[in-house]
Short mmCIF file of C-alpha atoms and ligand atoms in Angstrom, two decimals:
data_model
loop_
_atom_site.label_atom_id
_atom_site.label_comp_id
_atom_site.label_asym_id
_atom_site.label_seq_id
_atom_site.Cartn_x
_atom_site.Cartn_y
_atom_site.Cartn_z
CA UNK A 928 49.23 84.44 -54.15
CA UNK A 929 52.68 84.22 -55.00
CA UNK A 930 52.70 88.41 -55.76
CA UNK A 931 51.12 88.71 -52.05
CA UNK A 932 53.57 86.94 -50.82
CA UNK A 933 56.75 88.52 -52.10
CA UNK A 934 55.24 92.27 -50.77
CA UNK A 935 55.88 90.90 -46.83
CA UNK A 936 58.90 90.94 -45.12
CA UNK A 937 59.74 87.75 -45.23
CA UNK A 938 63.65 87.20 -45.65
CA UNK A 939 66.76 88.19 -43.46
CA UNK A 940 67.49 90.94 -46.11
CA UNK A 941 64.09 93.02 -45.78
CA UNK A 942 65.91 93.72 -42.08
CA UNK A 943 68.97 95.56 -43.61
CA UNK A 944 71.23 94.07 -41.80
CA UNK A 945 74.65 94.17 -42.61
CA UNK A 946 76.75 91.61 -45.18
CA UNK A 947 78.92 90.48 -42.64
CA UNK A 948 75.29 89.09 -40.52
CA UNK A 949 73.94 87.76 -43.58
CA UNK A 950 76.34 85.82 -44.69
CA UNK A 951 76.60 83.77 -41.05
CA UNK A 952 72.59 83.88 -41.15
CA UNK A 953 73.21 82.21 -44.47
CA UNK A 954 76.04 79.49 -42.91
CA UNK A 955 73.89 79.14 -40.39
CA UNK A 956 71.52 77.60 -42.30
CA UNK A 957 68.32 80.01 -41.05
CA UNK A 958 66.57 80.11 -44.19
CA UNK A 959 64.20 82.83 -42.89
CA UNK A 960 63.05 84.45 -40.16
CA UNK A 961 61.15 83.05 -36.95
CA UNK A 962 57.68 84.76 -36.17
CA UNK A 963 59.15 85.87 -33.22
CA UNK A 964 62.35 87.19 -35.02
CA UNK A 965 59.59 89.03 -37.59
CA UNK A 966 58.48 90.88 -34.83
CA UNK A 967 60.83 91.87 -32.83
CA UNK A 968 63.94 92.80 -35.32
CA UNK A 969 62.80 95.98 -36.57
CA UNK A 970 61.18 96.84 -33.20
CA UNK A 971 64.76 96.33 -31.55
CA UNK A 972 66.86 98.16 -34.44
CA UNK A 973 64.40 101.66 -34.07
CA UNK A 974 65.81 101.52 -30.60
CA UNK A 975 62.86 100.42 -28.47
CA UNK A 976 62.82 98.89 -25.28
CA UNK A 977 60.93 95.11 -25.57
CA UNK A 978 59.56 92.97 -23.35
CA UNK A 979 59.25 89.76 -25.07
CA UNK A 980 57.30 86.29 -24.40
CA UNK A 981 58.72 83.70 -26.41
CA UNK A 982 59.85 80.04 -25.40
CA UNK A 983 63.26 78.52 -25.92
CA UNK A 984 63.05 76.62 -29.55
CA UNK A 985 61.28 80.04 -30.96
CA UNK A 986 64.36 81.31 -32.38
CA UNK A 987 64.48 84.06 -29.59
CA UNK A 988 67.83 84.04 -29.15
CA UNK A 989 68.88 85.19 -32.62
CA UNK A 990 65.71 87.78 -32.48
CA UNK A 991 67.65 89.74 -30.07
CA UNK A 992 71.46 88.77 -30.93
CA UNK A 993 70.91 90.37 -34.45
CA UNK A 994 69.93 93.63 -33.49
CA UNK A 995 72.84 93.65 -30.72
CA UNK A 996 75.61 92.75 -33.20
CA UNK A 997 74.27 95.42 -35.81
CA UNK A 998 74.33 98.02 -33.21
CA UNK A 999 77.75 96.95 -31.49
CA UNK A 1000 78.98 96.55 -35.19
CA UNK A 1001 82.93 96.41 -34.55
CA UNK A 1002 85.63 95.75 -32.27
CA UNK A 1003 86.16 99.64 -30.09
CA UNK A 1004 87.55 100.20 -26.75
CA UNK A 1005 88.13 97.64 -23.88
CA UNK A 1006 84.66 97.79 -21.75
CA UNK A 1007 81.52 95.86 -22.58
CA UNK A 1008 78.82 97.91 -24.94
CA UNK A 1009 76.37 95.12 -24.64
CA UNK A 1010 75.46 92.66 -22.05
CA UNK A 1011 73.12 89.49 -21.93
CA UNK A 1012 71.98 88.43 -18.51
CA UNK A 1013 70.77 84.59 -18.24
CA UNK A 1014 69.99 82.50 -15.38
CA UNK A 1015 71.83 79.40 -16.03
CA UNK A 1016 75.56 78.53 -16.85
CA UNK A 1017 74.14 76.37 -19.83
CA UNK A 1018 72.09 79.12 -21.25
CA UNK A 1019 74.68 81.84 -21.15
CA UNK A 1020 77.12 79.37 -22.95
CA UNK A 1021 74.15 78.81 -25.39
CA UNK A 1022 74.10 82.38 -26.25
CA UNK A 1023 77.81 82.87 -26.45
CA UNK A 1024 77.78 80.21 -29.06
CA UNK A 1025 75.15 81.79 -30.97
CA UNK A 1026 77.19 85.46 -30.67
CA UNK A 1027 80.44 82.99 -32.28
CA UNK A 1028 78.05 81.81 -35.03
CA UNK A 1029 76.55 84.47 -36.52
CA UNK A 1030 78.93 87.07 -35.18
CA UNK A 1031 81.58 85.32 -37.39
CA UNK A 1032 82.64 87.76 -39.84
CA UNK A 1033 82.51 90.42 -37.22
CA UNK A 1034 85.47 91.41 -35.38
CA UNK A 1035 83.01 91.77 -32.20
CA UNK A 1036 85.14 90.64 -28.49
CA UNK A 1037 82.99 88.33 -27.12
CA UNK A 1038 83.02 86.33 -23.84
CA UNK A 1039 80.73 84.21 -21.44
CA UNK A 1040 81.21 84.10 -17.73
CA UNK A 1041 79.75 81.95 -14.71
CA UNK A 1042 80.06 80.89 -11.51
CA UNK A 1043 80.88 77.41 -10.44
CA UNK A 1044 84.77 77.61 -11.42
CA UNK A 1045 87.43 80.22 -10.44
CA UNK A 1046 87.05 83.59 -11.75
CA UNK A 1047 90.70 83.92 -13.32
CA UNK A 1048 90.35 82.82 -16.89
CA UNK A 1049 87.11 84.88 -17.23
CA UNK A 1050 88.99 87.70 -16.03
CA UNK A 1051 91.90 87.45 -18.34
CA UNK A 1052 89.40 87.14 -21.31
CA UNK A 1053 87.82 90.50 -19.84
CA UNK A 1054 90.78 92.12 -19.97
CA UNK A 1055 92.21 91.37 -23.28
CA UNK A 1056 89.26 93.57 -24.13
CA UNK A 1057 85.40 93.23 -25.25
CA UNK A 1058 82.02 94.22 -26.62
CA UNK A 1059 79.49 91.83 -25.92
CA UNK A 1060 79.48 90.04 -22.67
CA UNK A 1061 77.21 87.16 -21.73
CA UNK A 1062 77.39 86.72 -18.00
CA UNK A 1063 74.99 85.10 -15.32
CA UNK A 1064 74.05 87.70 -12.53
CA UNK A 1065 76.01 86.62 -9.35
CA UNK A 1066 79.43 85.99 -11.41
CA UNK A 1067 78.36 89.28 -13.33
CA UNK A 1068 78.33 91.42 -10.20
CA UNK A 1069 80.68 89.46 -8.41
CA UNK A 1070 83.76 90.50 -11.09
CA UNK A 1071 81.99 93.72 -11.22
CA UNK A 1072 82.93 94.22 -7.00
CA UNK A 1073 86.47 92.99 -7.79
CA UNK A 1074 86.79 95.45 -9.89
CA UNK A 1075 87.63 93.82 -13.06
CA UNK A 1076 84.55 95.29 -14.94
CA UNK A 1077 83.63 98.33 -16.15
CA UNK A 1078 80.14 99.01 -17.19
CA UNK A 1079 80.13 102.34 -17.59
CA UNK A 1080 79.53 102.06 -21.66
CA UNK A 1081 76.14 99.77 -21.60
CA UNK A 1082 74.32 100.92 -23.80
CA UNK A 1083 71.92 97.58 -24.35
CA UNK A 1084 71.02 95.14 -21.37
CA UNK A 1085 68.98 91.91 -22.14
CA UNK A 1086 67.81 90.13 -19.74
CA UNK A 1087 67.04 86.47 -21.35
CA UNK A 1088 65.11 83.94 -19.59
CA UNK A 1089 63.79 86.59 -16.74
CA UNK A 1090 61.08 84.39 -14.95
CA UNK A 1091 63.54 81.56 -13.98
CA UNK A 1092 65.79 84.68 -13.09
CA UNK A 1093 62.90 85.69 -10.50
CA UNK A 1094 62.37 81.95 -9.64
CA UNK A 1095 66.41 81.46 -9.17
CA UNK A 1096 66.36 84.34 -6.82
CA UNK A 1097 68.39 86.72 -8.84
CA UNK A 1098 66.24 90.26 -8.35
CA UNK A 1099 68.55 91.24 -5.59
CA UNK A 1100 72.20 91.36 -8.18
CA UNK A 1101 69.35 92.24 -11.18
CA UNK A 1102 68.49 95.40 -8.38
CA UNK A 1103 71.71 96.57 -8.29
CA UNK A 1104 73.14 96.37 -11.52
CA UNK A 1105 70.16 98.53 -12.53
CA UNK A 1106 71.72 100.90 -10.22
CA UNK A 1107 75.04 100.41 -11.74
CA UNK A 1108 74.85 100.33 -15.03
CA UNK A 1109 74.60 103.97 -17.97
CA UNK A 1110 70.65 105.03 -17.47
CA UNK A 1111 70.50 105.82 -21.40
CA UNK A 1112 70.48 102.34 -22.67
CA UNK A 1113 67.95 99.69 -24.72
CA UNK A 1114 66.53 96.95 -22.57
CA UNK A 1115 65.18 93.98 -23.95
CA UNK A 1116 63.36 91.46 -21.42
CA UNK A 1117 62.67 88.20 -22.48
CA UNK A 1118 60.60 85.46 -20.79
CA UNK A 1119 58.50 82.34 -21.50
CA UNK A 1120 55.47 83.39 -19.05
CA UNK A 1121 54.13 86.86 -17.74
CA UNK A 1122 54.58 85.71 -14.44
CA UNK A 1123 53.55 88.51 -11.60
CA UNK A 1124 56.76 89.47 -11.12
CA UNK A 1125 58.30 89.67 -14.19
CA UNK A 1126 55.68 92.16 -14.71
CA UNK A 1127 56.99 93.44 -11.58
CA UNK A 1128 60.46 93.90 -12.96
CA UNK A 1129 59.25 94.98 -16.41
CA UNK A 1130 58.05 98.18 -14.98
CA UNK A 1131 60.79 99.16 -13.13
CA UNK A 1132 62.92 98.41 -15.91
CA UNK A 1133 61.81 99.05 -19.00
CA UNK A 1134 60.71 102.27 -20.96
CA UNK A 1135 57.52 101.90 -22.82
CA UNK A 1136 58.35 98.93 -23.65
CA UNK A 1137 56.88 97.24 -27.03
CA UNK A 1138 55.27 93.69 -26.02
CA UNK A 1139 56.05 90.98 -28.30
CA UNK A 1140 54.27 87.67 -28.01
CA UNK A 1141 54.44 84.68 -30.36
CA UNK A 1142 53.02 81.97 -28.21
CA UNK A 1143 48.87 82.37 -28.29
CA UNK A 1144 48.18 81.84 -31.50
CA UNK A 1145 49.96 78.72 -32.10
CA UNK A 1146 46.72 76.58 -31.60
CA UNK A 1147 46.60 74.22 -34.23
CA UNK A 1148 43.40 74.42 -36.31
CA UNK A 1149 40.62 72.18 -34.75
CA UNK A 1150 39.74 70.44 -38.70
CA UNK A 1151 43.37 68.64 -38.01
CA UNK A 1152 43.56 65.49 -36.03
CA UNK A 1153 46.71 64.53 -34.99
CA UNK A 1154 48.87 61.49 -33.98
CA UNK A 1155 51.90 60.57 -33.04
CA UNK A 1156 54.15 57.52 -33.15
CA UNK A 1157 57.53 57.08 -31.09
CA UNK A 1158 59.74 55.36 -34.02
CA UNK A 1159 63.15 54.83 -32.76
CA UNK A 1160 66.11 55.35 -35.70
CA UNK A 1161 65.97 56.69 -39.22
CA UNK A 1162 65.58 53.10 -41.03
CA UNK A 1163 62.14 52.32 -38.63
CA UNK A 1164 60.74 55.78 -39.65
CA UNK A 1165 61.39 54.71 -43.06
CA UNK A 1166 59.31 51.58 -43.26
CA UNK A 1167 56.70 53.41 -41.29
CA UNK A 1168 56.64 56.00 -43.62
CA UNK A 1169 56.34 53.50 -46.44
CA UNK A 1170 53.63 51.35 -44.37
CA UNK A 1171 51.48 54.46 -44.93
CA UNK A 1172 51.79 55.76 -48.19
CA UNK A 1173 51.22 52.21 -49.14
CA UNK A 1174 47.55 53.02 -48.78
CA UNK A 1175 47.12 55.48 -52.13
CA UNK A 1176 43.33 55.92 -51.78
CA UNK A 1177 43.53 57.70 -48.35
CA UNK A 1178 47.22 59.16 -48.11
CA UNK A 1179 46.47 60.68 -51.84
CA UNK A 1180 47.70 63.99 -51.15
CA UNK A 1181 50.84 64.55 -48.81
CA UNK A 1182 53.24 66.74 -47.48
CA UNK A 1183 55.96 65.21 -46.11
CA UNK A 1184 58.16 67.64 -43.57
CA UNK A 1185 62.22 67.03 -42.48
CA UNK A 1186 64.16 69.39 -40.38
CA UNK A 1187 67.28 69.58 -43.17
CA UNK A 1188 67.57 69.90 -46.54
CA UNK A 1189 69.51 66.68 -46.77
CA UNK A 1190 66.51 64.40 -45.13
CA UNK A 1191 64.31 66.37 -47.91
CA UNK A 1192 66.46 65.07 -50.96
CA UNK A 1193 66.95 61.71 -49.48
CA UNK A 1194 63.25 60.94 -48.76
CA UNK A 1195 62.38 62.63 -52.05
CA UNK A 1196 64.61 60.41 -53.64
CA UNK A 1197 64.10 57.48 -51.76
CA UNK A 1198 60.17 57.81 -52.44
CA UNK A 1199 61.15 58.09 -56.29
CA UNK A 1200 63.41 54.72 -56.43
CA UNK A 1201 60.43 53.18 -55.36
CA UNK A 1202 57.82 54.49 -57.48
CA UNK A 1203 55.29 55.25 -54.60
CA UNK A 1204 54.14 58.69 -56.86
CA UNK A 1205 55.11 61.62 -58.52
CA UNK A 1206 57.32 63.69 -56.08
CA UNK A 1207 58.76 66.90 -55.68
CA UNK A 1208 61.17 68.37 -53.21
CA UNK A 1209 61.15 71.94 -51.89
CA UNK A 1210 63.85 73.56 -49.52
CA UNK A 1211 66.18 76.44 -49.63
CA UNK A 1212 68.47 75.36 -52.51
CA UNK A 1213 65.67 75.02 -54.71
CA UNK A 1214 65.51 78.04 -56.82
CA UNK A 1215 62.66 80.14 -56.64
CA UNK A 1216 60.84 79.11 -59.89
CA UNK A 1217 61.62 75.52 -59.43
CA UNK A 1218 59.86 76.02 -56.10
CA UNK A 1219 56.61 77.90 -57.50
CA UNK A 1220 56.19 74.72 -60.23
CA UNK A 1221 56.78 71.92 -57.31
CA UNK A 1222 54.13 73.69 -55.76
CA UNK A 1223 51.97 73.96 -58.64
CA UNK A 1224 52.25 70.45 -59.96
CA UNK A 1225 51.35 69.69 -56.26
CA UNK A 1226 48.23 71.61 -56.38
CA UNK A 1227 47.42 70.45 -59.74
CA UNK A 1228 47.19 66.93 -58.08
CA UNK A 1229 49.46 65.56 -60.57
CA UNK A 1230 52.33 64.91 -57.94
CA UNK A 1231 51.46 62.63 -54.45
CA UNK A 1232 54.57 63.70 -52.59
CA UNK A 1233 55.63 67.34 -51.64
CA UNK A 1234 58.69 66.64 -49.29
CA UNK A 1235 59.52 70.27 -48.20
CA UNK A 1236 61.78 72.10 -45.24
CA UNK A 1237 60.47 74.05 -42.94
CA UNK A 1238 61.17 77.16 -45.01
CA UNK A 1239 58.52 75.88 -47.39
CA UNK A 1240 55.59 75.51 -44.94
CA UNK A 1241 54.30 78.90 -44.46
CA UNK A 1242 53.90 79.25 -48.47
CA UNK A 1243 52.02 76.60 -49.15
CA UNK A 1244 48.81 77.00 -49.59
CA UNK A 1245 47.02 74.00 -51.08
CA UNK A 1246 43.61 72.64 -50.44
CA UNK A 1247 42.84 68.88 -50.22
CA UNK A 1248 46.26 68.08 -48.65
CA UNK A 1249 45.28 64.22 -46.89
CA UNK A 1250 47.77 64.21 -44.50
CA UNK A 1251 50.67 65.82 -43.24
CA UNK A 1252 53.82 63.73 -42.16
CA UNK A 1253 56.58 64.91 -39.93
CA UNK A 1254 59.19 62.78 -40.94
CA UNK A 1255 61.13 64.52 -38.27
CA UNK A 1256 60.57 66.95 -35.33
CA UNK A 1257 60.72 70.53 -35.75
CA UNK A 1258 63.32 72.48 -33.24
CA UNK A 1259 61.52 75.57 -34.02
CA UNK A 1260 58.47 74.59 -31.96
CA UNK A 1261 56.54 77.22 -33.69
CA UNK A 1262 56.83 75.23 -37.06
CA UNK A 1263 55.02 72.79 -35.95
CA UNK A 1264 51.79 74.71 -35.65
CA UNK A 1265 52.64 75.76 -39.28
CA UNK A 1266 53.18 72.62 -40.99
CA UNK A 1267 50.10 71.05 -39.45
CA UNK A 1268 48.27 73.54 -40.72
CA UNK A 1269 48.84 72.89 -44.61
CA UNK A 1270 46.40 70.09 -44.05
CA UNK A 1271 42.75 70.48 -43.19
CA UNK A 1272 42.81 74.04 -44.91
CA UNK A 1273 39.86 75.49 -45.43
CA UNK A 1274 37.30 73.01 -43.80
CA UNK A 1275 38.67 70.06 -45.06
CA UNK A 1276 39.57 67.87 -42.51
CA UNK A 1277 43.09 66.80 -42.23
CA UNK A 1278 45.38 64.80 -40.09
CA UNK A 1279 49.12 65.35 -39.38
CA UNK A 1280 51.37 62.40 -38.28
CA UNK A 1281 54.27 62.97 -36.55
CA UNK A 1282 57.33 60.40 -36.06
CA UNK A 1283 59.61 61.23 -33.14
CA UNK A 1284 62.76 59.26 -32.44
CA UNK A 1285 63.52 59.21 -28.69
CA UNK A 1286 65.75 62.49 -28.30
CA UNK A 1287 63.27 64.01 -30.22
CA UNK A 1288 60.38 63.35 -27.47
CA UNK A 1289 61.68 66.17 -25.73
CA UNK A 1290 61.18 68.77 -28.47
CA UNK A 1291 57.35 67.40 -28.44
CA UNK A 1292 56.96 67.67 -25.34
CA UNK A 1293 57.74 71.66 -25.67
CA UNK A 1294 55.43 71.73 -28.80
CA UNK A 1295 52.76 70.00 -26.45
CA UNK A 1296 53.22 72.86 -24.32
CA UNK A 1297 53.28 75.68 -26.91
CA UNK A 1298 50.12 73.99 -28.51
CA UNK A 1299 48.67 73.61 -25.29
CA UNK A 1300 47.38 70.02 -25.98
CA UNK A 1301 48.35 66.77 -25.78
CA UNK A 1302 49.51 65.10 -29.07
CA UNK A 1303 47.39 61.85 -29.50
CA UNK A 1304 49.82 58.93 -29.34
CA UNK A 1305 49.56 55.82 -31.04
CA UNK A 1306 52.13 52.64 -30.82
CA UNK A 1307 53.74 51.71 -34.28
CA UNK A 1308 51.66 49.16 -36.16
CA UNK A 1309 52.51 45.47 -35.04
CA UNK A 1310 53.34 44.43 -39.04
CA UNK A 1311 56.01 47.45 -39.04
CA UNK A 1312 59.56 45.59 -38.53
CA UNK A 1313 61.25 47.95 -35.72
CA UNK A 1314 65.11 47.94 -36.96
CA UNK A 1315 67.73 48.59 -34.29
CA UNK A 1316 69.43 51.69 -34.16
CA UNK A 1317 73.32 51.88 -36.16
CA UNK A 1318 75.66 52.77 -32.99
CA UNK A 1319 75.99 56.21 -34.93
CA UNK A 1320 72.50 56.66 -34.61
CA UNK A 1321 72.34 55.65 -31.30
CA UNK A 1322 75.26 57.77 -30.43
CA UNK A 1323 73.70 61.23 -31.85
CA UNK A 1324 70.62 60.46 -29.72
CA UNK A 1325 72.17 59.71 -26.60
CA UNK A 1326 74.17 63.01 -27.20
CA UNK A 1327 70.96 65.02 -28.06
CA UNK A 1328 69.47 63.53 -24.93
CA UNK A 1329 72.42 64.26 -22.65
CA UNK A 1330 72.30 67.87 -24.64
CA UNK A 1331 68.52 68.54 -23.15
CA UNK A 1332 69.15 67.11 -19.64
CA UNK A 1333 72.45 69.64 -18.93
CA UNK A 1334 69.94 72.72 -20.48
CA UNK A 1335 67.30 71.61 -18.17
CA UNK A 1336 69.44 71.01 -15.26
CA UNK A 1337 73.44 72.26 -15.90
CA UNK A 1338 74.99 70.17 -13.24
CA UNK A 1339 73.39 66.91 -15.29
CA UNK A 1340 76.88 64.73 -15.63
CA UNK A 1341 76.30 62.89 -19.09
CA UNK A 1342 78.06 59.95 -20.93
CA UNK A 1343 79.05 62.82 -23.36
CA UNK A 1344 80.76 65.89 -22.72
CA UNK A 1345 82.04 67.59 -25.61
CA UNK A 1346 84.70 69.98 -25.49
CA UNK A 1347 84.75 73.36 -23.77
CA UNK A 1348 83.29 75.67 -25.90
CA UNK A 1349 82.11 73.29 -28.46
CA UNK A 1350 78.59 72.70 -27.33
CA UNK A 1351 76.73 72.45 -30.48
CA UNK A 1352 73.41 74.43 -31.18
CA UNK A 1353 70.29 72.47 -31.53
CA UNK A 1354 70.11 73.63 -35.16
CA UNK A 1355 73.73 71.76 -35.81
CA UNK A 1356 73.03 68.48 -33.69
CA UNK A 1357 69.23 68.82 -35.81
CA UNK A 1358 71.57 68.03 -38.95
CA UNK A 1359 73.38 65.67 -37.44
CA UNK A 1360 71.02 63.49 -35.59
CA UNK A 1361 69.14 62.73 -38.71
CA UNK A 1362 72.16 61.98 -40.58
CA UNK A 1363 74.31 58.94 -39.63
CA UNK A 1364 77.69 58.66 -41.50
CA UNK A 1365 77.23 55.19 -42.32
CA UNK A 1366 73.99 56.50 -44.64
CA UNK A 1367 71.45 53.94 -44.47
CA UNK A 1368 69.79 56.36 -47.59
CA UNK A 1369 72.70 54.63 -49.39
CA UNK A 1370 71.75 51.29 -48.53
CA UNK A 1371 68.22 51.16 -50.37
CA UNK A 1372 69.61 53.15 -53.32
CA UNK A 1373 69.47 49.88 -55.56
CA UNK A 1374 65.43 48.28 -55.88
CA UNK A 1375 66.87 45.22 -55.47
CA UNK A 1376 68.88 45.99 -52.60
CA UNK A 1377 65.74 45.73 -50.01
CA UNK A 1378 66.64 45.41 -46.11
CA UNK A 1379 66.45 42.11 -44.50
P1 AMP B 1087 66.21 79.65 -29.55
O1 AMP B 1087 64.74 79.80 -29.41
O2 AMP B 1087 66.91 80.94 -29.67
O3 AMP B 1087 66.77 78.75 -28.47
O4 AMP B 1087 66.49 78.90 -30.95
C1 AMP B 1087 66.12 77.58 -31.20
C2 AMP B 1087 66.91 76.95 -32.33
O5 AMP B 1087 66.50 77.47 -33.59
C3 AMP B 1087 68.41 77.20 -32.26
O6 AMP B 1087 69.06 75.96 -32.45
C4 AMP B 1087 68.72 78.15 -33.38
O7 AMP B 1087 70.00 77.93 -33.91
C5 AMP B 1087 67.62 77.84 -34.37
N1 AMP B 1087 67.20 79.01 -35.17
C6 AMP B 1087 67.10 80.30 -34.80
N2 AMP B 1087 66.63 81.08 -35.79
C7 AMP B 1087 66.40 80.26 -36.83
C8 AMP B 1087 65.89 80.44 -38.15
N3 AMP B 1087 65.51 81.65 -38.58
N4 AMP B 1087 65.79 79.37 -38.94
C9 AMP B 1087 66.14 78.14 -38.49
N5 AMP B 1087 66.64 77.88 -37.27
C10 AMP B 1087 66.75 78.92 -36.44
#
């Protein structure tokens, strides 16, 4: 199994991309690539047009950024090379801050602009010179009119988010900057539903375009019953967590999932200090061997606990897994349709539990629609003490939560604004969220030590 696997392309590096990409990829902290990112890098590096449907949380972003910045490469001329069209002011910052994150050891110009504010900074940053521009369509052809833009050397357009483009009203500027812009150029379409008209606008804009999908056959496997349980802070999810595996006979085999490789450890560890079971950890700083005998000892059945990162899931294959826990909530919505299925493998029935703190409701509501189904909810047992949340804690979840309500809706005013320019990616708040300074991991590191 392990041969099979290593013949795929699997990793960042089967793409060829460049030092300078992998290296960011690597700060990043992508440990490998998306399904959707699988499909449609080498598509979009041979040059091809694409048209494809993906949802926000798929990793779609970077799909299409890595190809761009590989093709743009470095720093030449003054006019734009590459632009990203996106309905919303939010969105276009969103992808801006992905170009600054893995575009970091590039000397790529980069800039976002938007309506909503006067046009005179944008402008300025336009004319100190640039490669990639990330623009929403009015502003776009508005600065364009003035004057102040020069798209004579497109040579790849993206349009990102296209059916709340066609919802927002935006085919008319869309129209004419077709009309505007080089003919001889890459077009990549992207869009979370074939809705009529964005197959409308497909055909008039792209050439034999490759279709990539990645959302059908995320239907989690009908042997798997899930549940899940709104647990409010990282010290309640613990003593849920331990409420459960309390019961050996029937949670005898589990997987245990976190969203960063510092949850992993701590769980892992905290799991250890209290002798619940053999355990092993798995995640992206494990080498590979020490990986491939976690795994085995897991089959084996001599170790309970297999805490693992997402970049774990998709290897494991293990029969006889009891249940599945989701300590936290995947942002990659797709992984959650691949850690459920390591249990109930081949006609066993499993069942996958799922904790969800409340910023992280939102992300399940998005895997609810990916999955198409509703995820079973349950309220946490009445013996299960429910802690309140360390102002930290409470702090990175009212953040996250103000985070999702400006994406969904960009003139949302919330308690937090962070600085311009400083809007953090899901991926970093992920890390953060789960990881309050005042550790309460450190608090149960001594036996005796146990919470009030
Ligand atoms: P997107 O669908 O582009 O909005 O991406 C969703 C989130 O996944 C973002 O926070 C990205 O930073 C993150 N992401 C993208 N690609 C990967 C990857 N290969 N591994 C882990 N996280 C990723």
């Amino acid at each position: 199994m392990a041969e099979e696997a290593e013949k795929e392309v699997t990793t960042f590096e089967d793409f060829k991309l460049n030092r300078q990409l992998l290296n960011a990829i690597e700060e990043a902290g992508y440990e490998k690539p998306t399904p959707i990112q699988l499909k449609a890098i080498p598509i979009i590096m041979g040059g091809h047009d694409v048209m494809g449907i993906a949802q926000t949380g798929t990793g779609k972003t970077a799909a299409f950024l890595l190809p761009i910045l590989m093709k743009v490469k470095y720093a030449q001329g003054n006019n734009p090379r590459a632009i990203i069209l996106a309905p919303t002011r939010e969105l276009a910052m969103q992808i801006e801050e992905n170009i600054t994150l893995l575009g970091k050891y590039t000397d790529l110009r980069h800039t976002v602009i938007y309506g909503g504010l006067g046009p005179k900074t944008q402008i300025e940053a336009l004319n100190k010179g640039i490669d990639i521009l990330v623009a929403t369509p009015k502003r776009l052809m508005e600065l364009y009119l003035k004057g102040e833009l020069i798209l004579k050397e497109v040579k790849t357009l993206v349009l990102d988010e296209a059916d709340k483009m066609m919802d927002m009203g935006f085919m008319p500027q869309i129209r004419q900057l077709l009309e505007i812009l080089p003919r001889k150029r890459q077009n990549l379409l992207f869009s979370a539903t074939m809705h009529p008209k964005v197959v409308e606008l497909s055909e008039e804009f792209l050439e034999f375009p490759t279709r990539i999908e990645v959302t059908p056959q995320a239907t989690p496997v009908e042997t798997v019953s899930q549940v899940l349980y709104q647990v409010p802070n990282l010290r309640t999810k613990i003593a849920m967590l331990e409420h459960l595996i309390r019961d050996k006979e029937t949670f005898n085999r589990v997987i245990i999932f976190t969203r960063s490789k510092k949850n992993a450890e701590d769980v892992a560890k905290f799991l250890e200090r209290r002798e619940y079971g053999e355990v092993r950890a798995i995640h992206g700083n494990k080498g590979q061997n020490t990986r491939i005998n976690s795994m085995e000892a897991f089959k084996g059945g001599d170790v309970r606990f297999l805490v693992a990162t997402d970049v774990a899931s998709r290897g494991i294959d293990v029969t006889m897994v009891s249940h599945v826990i989701n300590f936290d909530v995947p942002f990659v919505y797709e992984d959650y349709v691949h850690r459920i299925g390591r249990t109930g493998r081949a006609e066993n029935s499993g069942a996958a539990i799922t904790f969800a703190n409340p910023a992280e409701i939102f992300h399940i509501r998005k895997i609810e629609k990916l999955i198409r189904m509703q995820i079973p909810e349950e309220p946490m047992p009445a013996e299960i003490k429910i802690y309140e949340t360390p102002f930290d804690e409470q702090q990175a979840i009212a953040r996250d939560i103000d985070h999702q309500k400006r994406s969904e809706n960009p003139d949302f005013k919330g308690a937090f604004h962070e600085k311009k320019g400083r809007h953090k990616s899901n991926f970093e708040k992920g890390k953060k969220s789960g990881d309050p300074k005042n550790s309460f991991w450190q608090k149960t590191k001594k036996k005796g030590s146990r919470r009030k």
